[in-house]
Coordinates of C-alpha atoms and ligand atoms in Angstrom, one line a residue:
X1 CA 143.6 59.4 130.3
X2 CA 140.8 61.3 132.1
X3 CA 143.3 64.6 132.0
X4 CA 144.3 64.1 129.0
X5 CA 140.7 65.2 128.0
X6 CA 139.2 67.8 129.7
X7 CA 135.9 70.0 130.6
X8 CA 135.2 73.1 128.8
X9 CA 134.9 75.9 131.9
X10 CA 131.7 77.7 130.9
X11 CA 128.9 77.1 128.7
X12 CA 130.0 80.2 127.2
X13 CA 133.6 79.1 126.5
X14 CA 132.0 76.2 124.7
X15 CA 129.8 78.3 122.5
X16 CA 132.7 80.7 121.5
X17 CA 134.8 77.6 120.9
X18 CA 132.3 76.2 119.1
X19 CA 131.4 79.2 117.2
X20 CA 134.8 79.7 116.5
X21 CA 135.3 76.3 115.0
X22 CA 132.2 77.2 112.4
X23 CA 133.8 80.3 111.9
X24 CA 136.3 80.3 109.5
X25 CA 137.3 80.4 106.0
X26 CA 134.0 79.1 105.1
X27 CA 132.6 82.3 106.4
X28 CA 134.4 85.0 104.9
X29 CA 136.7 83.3 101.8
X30 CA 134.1 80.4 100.8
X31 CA 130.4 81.9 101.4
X32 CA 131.2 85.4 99.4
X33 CA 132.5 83.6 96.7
X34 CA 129.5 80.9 96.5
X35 CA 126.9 83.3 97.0
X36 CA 128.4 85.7 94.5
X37 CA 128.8 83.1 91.6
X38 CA 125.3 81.6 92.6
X39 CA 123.1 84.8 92.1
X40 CA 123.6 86.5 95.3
X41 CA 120.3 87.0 97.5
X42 CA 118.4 83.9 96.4
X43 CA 121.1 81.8 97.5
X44 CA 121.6 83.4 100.4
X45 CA 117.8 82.8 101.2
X46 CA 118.4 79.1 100.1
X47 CA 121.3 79.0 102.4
X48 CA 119.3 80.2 105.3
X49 CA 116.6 77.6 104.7
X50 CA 119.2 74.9 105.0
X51 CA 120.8 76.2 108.1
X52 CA 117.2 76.4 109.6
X53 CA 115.9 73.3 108.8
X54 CA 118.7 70.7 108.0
X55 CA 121.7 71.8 109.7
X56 CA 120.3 73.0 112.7
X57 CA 118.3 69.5 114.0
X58 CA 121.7 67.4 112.4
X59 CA 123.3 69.4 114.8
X60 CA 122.0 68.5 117.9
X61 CA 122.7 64.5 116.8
X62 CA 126.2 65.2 116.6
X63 CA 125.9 67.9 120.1
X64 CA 124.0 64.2 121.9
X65 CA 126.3 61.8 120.7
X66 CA 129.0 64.2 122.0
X67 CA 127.6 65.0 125.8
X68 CA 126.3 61.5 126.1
X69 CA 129.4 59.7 125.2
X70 CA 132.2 62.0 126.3
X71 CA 134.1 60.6 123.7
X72 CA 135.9 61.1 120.7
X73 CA 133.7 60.6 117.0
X74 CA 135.0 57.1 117.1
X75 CA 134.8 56.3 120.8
X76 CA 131.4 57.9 120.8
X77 CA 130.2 54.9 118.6
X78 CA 132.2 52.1 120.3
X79 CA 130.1 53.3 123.7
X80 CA 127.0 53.7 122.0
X81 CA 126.8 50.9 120.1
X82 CA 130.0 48.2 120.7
X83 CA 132.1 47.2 118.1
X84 CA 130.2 47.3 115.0
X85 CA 130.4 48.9 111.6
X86 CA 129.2 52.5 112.8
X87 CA 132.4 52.6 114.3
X88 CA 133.9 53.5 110.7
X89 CA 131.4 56.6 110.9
X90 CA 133.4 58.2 113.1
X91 CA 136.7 57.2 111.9
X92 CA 135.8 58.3 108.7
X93 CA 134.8 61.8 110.4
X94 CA 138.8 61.3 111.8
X95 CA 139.9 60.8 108.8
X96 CA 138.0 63.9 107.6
X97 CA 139.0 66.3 109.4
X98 CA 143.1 65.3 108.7
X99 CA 142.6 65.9 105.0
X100 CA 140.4 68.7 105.4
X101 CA 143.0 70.3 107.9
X102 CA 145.7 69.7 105.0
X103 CA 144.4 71.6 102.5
X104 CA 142.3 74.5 104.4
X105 CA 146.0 74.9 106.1
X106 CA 146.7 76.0 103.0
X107 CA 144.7 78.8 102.0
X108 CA 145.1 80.0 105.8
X109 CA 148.7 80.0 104.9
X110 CA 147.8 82.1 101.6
X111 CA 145.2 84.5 104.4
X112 CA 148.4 85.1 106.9
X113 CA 151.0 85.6 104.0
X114 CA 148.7 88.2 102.4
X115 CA 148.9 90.8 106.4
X116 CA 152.6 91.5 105.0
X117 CA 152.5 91.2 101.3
X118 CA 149.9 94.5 101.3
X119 CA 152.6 96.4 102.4
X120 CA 155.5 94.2 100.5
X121 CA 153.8 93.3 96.9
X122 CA 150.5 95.3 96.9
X123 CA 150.4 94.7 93.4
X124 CA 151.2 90.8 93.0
X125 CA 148.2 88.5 91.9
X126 CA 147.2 85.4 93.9
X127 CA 148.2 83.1 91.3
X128 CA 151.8 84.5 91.6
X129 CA 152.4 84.5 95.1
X130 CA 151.3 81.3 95.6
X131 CA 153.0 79.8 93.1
X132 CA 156.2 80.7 94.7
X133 CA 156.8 77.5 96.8
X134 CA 159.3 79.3 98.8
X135 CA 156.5 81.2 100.0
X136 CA 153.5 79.2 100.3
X137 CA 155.2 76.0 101.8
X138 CA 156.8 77.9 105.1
X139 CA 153.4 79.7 105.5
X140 CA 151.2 76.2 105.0
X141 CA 153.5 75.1 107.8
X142 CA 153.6 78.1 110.2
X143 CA 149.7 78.3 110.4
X144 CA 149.9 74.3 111.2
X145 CA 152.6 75.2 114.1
X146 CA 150.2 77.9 115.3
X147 CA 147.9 74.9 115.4
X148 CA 149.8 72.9 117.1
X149 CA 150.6 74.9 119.5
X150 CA 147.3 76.3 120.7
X151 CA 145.7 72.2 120.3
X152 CA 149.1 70.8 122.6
X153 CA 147.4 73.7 125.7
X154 CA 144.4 71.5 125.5
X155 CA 141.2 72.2 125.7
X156 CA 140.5 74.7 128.5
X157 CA 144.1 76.5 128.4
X158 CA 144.3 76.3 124.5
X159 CA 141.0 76.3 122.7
X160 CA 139.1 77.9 125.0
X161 CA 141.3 80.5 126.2
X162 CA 142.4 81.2 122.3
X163 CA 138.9 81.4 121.3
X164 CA 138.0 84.2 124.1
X165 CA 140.3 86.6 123.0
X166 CA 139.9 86.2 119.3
X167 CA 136.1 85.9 118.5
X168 CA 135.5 89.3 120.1
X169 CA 138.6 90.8 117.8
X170 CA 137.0 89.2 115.5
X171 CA 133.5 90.8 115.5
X172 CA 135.0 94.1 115.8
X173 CA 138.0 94.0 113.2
X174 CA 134.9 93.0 110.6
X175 CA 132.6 96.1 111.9
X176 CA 134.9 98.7 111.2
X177 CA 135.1 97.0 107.4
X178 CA 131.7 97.1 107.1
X179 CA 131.2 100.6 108.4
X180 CA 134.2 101.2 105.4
X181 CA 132.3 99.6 102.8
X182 CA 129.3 101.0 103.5
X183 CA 129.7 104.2 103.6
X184 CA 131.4 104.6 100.4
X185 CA 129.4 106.2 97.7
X186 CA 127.1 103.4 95.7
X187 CA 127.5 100.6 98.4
X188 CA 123.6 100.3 98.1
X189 CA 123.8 98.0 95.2
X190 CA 126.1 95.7 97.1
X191 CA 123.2 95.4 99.7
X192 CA 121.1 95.1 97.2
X193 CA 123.0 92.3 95.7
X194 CA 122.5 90.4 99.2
X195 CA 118.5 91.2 100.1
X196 CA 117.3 91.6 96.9
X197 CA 116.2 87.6 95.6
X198 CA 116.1 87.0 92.3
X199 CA 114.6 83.6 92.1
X200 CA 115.0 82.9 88.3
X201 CA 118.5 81.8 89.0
X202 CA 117.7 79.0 91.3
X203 CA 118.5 75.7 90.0
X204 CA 119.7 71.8 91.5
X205 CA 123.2 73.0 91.4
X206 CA 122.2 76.0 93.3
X207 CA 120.4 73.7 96.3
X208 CA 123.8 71.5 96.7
X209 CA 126.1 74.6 96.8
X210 CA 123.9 76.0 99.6
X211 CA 123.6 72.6 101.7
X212 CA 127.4 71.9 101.0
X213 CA 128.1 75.2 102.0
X214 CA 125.9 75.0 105.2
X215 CA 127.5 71.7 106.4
X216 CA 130.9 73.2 105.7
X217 CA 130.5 76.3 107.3
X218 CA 128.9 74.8 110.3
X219 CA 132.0 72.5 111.0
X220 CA 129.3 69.7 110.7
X221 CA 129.3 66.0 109.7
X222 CA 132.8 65.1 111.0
X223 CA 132.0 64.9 114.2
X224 CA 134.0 68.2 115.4
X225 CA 130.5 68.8 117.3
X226 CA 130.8 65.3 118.8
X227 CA 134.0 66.0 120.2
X228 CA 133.5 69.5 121.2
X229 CA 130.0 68.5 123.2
X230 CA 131.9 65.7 124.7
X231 CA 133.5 68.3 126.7
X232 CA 130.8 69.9 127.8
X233 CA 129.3 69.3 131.5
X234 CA 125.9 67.5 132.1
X235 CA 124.0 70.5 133.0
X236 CA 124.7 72.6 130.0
X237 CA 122.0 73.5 128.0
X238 CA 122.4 71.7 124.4
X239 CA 119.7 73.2 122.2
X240 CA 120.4 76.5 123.3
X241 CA 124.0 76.6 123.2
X242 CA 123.3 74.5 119.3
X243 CA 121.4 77.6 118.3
X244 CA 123.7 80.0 119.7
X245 CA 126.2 78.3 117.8
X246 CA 124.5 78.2 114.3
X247 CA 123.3 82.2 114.8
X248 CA 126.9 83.1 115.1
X249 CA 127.9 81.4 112.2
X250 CA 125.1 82.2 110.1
X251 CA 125.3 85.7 111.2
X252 CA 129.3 86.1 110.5
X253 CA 129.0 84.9 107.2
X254 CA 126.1 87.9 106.2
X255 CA 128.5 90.0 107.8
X256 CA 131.0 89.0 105.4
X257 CA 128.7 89.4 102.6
X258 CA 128.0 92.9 103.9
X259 CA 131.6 93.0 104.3
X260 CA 132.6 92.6 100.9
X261 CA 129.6 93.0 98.3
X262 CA 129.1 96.9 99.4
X263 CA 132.6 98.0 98.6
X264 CA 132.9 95.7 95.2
X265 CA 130.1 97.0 94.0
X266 CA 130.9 100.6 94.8
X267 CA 134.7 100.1 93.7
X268 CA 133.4 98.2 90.7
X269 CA 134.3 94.7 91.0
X270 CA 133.3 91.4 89.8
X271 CA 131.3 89.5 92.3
X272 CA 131.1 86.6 90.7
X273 CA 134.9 85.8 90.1
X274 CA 135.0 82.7 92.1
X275 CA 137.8 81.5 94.8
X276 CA 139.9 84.2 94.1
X277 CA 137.4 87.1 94.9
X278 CA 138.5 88.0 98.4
X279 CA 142.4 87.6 97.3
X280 CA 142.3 89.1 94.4
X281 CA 139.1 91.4 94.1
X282 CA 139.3 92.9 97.8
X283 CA 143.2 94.2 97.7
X284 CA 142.0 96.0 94.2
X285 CA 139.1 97.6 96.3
X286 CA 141.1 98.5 99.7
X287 CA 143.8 99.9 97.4
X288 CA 141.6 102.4 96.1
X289 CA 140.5 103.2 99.9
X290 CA 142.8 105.9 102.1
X291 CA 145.2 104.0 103.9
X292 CA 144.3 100.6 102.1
X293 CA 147.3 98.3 103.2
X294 CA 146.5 99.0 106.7
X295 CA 142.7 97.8 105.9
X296 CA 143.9 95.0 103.9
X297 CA 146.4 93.9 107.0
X298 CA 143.3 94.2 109.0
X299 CA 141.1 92.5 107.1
X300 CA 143.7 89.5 106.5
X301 CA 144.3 89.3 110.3
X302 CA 140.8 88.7 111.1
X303 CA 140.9 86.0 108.0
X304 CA 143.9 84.5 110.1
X305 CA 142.0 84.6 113.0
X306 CA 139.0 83.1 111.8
X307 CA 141.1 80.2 110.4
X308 CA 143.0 79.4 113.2
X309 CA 140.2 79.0 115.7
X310 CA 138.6 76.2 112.9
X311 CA 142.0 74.6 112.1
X312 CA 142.2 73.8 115.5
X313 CA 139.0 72.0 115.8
X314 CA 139.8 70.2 112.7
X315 CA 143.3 69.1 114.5
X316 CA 140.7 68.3 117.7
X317 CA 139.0 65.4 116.2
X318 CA 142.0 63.1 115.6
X319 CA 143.7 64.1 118.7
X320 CA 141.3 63.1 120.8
X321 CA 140.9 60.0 119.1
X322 CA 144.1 59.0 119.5
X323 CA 144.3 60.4 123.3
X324 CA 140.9 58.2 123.9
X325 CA 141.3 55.7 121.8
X326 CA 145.2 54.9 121.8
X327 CA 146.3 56.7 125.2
X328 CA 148.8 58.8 123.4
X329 CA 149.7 61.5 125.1
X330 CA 148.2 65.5 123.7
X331 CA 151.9 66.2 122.8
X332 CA 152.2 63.5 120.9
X333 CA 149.1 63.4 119.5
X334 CA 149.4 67.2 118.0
X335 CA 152.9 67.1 116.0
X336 CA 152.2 63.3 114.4
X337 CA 148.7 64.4 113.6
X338 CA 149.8 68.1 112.3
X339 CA 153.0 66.3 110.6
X340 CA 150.3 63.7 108.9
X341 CA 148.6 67.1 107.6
X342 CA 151.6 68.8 106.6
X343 CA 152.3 66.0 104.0
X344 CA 149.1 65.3 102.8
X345 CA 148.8 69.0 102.2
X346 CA 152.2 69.8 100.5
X347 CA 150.7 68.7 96.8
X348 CA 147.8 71.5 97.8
X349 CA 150.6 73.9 98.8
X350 CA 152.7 73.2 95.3
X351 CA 149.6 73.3 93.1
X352 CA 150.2 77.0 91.8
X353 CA 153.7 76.0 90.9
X354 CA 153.0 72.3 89.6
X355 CA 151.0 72.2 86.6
X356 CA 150.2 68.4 86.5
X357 CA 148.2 69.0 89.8
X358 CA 146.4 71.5 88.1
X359 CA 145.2 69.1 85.5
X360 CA 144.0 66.4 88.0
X361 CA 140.0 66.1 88.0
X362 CA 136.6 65.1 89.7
X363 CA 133.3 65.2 88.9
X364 CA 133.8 68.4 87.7
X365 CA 136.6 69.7 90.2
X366 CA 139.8 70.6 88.7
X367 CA 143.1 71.2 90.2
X368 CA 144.4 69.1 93.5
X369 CA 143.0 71.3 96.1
X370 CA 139.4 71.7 94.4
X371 CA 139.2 68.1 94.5
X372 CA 140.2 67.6 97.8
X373 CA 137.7 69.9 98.5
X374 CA 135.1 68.3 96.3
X375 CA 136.3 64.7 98.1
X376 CA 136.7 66.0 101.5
X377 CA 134.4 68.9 102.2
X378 CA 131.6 68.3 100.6
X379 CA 130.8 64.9 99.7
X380 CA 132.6 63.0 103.2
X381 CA 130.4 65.8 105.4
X382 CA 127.6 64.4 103.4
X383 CA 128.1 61.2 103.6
X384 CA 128.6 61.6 107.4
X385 CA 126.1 63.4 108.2
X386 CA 123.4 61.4 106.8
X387 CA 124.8 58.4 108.8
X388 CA 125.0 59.9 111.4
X389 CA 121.1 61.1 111.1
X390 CA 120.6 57.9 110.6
X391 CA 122.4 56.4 113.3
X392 CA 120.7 58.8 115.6
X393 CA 117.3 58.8 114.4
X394 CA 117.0 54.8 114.3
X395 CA 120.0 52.8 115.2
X396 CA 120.5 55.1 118.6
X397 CA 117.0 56.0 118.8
X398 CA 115.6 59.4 119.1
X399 CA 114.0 59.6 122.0
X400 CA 117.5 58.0 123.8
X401 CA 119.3 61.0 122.0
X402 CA 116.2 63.6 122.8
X403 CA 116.7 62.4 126.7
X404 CA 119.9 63.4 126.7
X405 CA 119.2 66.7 125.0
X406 CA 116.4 67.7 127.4
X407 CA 119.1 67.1 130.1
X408 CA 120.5 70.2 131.5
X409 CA 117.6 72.0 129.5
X410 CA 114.1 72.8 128.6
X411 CA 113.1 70.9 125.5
X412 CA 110.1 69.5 126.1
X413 CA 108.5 66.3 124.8
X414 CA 106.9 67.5 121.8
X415 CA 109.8 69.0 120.4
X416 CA 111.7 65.6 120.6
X417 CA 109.3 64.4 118.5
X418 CA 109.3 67.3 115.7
X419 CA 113.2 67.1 116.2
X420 CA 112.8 62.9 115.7
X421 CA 110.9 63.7 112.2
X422 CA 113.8 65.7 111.2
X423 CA 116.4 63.7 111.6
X424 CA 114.9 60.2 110.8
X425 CA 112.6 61.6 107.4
X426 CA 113.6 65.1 106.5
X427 CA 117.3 65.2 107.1
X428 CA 118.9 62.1 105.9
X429 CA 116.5 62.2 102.6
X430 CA 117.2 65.2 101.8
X431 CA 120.8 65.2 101.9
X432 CA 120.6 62.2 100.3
X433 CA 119.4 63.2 97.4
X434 CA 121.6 66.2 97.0
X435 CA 124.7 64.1 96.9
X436 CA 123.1 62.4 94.6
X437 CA 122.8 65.2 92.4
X438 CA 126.7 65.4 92.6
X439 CA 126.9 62.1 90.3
X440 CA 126.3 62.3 86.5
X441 CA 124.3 59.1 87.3
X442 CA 122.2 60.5 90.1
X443 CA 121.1 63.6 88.5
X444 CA 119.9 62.2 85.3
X445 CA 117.8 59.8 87.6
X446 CA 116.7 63.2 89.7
X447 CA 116.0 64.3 86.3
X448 CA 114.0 61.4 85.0
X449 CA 111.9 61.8 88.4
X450 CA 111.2 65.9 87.6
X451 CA 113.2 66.7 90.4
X452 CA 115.9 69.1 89.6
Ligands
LIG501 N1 133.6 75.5 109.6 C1 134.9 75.8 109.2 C2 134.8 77.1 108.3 O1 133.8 77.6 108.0 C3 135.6 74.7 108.5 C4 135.5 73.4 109.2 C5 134.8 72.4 108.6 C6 136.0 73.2 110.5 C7 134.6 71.1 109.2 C8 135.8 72.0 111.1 C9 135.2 71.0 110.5 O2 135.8 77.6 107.9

C-alpha cells in the first residue's frame, strides 16, 4: 500500500501542486465572471477579506489533518478519531470531488475545444458549439483521459512533475495577455473597474458569492488539502507553504481580472455578462486584436492548463481513498473513478443540446450544470468546511492540530491560539450563516435579525 501512496519530493513541488490544484477554472473562467456581475472592485475587496481571514486559517485544518494523518479525507478521520460519524465528513469531501470533477470536466472540455475552433469557427457562439454533442462529449472525455493519465504516474512522477512544467507556462502565457490588454488604448477603465470600490453595491448576496468563490477557488472544503498535505514530509513548513499556496491563487485570479477587464473595457464589452464572458466576450475582443486566433489559442491553452492541474486533484481525493482505504491499485483506481465521472457528467455535457436539463432548478440555479454547481461547489464545500472547522477546532482539538502545525516550522504559541479563535468562533459561524443565506428560510431569519 505504502507505494501506492507516495511523498511529494520538495516543499516546492508541493506548493506548485497545490497551487496548481487552486488554480483553475475558478481563477480565470469563474472569478472574472463573479466579480464582473457583482460590481467589480468592491467584490474583489470582499473576496480578499475572505481569503485573508476565513480561507486562510480553514486552510491550515485541512493542511494538519493531512500531514498528521498521512491519509486520505476519509482515512484521515478513521485515524484521528476511530469509527465514528466524522468519518462521513470526508467521504462526503470523496464524494465531492467526483461530482465536482464531472461537471468542471466539462467546461475544461469547452476551454480545450475552443485552442482549435479560433482558427476553425472564429465566429460560432458558445451556446452553439456546445450544443453539438458530437463535439462536447469527445472533448468532456479527452480532458478526463488527460486526467487519467497524469493521476495513474502518481504523485511524484504525475502531479508533481505535470505541475512543474505547467504553472511557470502558465504565469507567462497570462503576462503576455495582460501586457496585450493593457496597452491598448482605454484599458484604464478596465483597471479601474478592478481597484476602484464602489461600496453601494454590496449586499448579502454579494458576501456568499465572494466566500463561495473563495472556498472554490482555493480547492478547499473537500479535503483536496488533506490529501495533498498527507504527502508532504514532517519537516515541511505548513503555514508557510499554506500562505504560499493561497497568494498564488489569490494572485492568479487578479491577474485574470487584469487579464480580461482592460481589454473589454477598451474593445467595448459587457463585463457583466455572466458564465459566458470569457467564451463569448474574450474571442469578440482578441478578434479585433492583430493576429487574434493565435492570442485566443494562447489564452485557451493556458485555460487548459489551468484546468488540468485542478482536475487532477479533484480525481486525487477518491483515488487515494480507495488506494488507502480499499487497497486498489492507482491504475485501477484512476479509470473506475474517471469512468464514474464520465457518467455522472454526460447530462452536464448534453445540457446545451437537451432542453429539459435546461429547465431543471435549485434554489435559484437553473440548468443541470448550474445546479450541480450550486449542489456541489458551493453549498457541499460549505458544509464541509465548517465541519471540518469544527472537527478541528473542538472534536480534534486545536492545540493537537496547532502541534502538528508548528512541527517542521516557526509558529509560535500565541499564534495557535489566534489561529484556535478562528477556526472554533470566527470560521465555522461565519460560514454558517452564509449558507444560510442560500435558503429562502434562512435569509428571511438573517433578515428578521438585521443581518443582511
Ligand atoms: N480550485 C479549483 C479552481 O479554481 C477547483 C477545485 C475545487 C479543485 C475543489 C479541487 C477542489 O478551478
Amino acid at each position: 500500500m505504502q507505494q501506492e501512496r507516495g511523498q511529494w519530493q520538495s516543499t516546492a513541488g508541493f506548493i506548485l501542486a497545490a497551487a496548481g490544484s487552486a488554480i483553475g477554472l475558478g481563477n480565470i473562467w469563474r472569478f472574472p465572471y463573479v466579480a464582473g456581475t457583482n460590481g467589480g472592485a468592491a467584490f474583489v475587496f470582499i473576496y480578499l477579506v475572505c481569503v485573508a481571514l476565513i480561507c486562510l486559517p480553514y486552510l491550515f485544518c485541512e493542511l494538519s489533518i493531512g500531514r498528521r494523518t498521512g491519509r486520505n479525507p476519509v482515512g484521515a478521520m478513521l485515524a484521528l478519531k476511530g469509527k465514528s460519524p466524522w468519518s462521513l465528513v470526508g467521504g462526503l469531501g470523496v464524494l465531492t470531488g467526483v461530482c465536482i470533477l464531472s461537471y468542471y470536466g466539462v467546461i475544461a472540455g469547452w476551454a480545450f475545444g475552443y485552442i482549435f475552433k479560433s482558427f476553425v469557427a472564429p465566429a460560432m457562439s458558445l451556446g452553439d458549439f456546445s450544443a453539438n454533442a458530437l463535439v462536447a462529449v469527445p472533448l468532456f472525455a479527452l480532458f478526463l483521459l488527460f486526467t487519467v493519465l497524469v493521476v495513474a504516474r502518481g504523485v511524484e512522477k504525475g502531479i508533481e512533475k505535470s505541475a512543474r512544467i505547467l504553472m511557470p507556462m502558465l504565469l507567462v502565457l497570462m503576462l503576455l495577455l495582460i501586457v496585450r490588454g493593457l496597452t491598448l488604448p482605454g484599458a484604464m477603465k478596465g483597471v479601474e473597474f478592478l481597484v476602484k470600490p464602489d461600496f453601494s453595491v454590496v449586499t448579502p448576496a454579494t458576501v456568499l458569492a465572494a466566500l463561495g468563490q473563495a472556498f472554490f477557488s482555493l480547492s478547499l472544503g473537500m479535503g483536496a488539502m488533506i490529501t495533498y498535505g498527507s504527502y508532504l514530509p514532517k519537516s515541511a513548513n505548513l503555514p508557510t507553504s499554506g500562505v504560499w499556496v493561497a497568494l498564488f491563487d489569490t494572485g492568479i485570479a487578479l491577474l485574470a481580472g487584469f487579464m480580461i477587464f482592460p481589454a473589454l473595457f477598451a474593445l467595448g464589452g459587457n463585463p457583466s455578462s455572466g458564465p459566458p464572458l470569457i467564451f463569448e466576450v474574450l474571442p469578440r475582443v482578441f478578434e479585433q486584436m492583430p493576429m487574434g486566433a493565435v492570442v485566443a489559442a494562447v489564452f485557451f491553452i493556458l485555460l487548459s492548463i489551468a484546468a488540468l492541474t485542478s482536475t487532477v486533484s479533484l480525481l486525487e481525493v477518491p483515488v487515494s481513498y480507495v488506494v488507502d482505504e480499499k487497497r486498489w491499485s492507482r491504475k485501477k483506481s484512476v479509470w473506475v473513478i474517471g469512468g464514474a465521472a464520465f457518467a455522472l457528467g454526460l447530462p452536464a455535457a448534453l445540457e446545451p443540446s437537451t432542453p429539459a436539463l435546461q429547465s431543471m432548478s435549485f434554489l435559484g440555479a437553473t440548468g443541470f450544470l448550474s445546479v450541480m454547481d450550486l449542489i456541489w461547489g458551493n453549498i457541499s464545500l460549505g458544509v464541509g468546511a465548517m465541519l471540518l472547522c469544527i472537527f478541528t477546532g473542538w472534536v480534534w482539538g486545536f492545540r493537537n492540530a496547532g502541534a502538528e502545525l508548528q512541527q517542521g516550522g516557526t509558529m509560535s504559541d500565541g499564534m495557535v491560539k489566534v489561529w484556535g479563535l478562528f477556526i472554533r468562533f470566527i470560521c465555522p459561524i461565519f460560514i454558517f450563516l452564509v449558507l444560510l443565506s442560500l435558503f429562502p428560510f434562512g435569509a428571511r431569519f438573517l433578515a428578521s435579525l438585521g443581518i443582511g
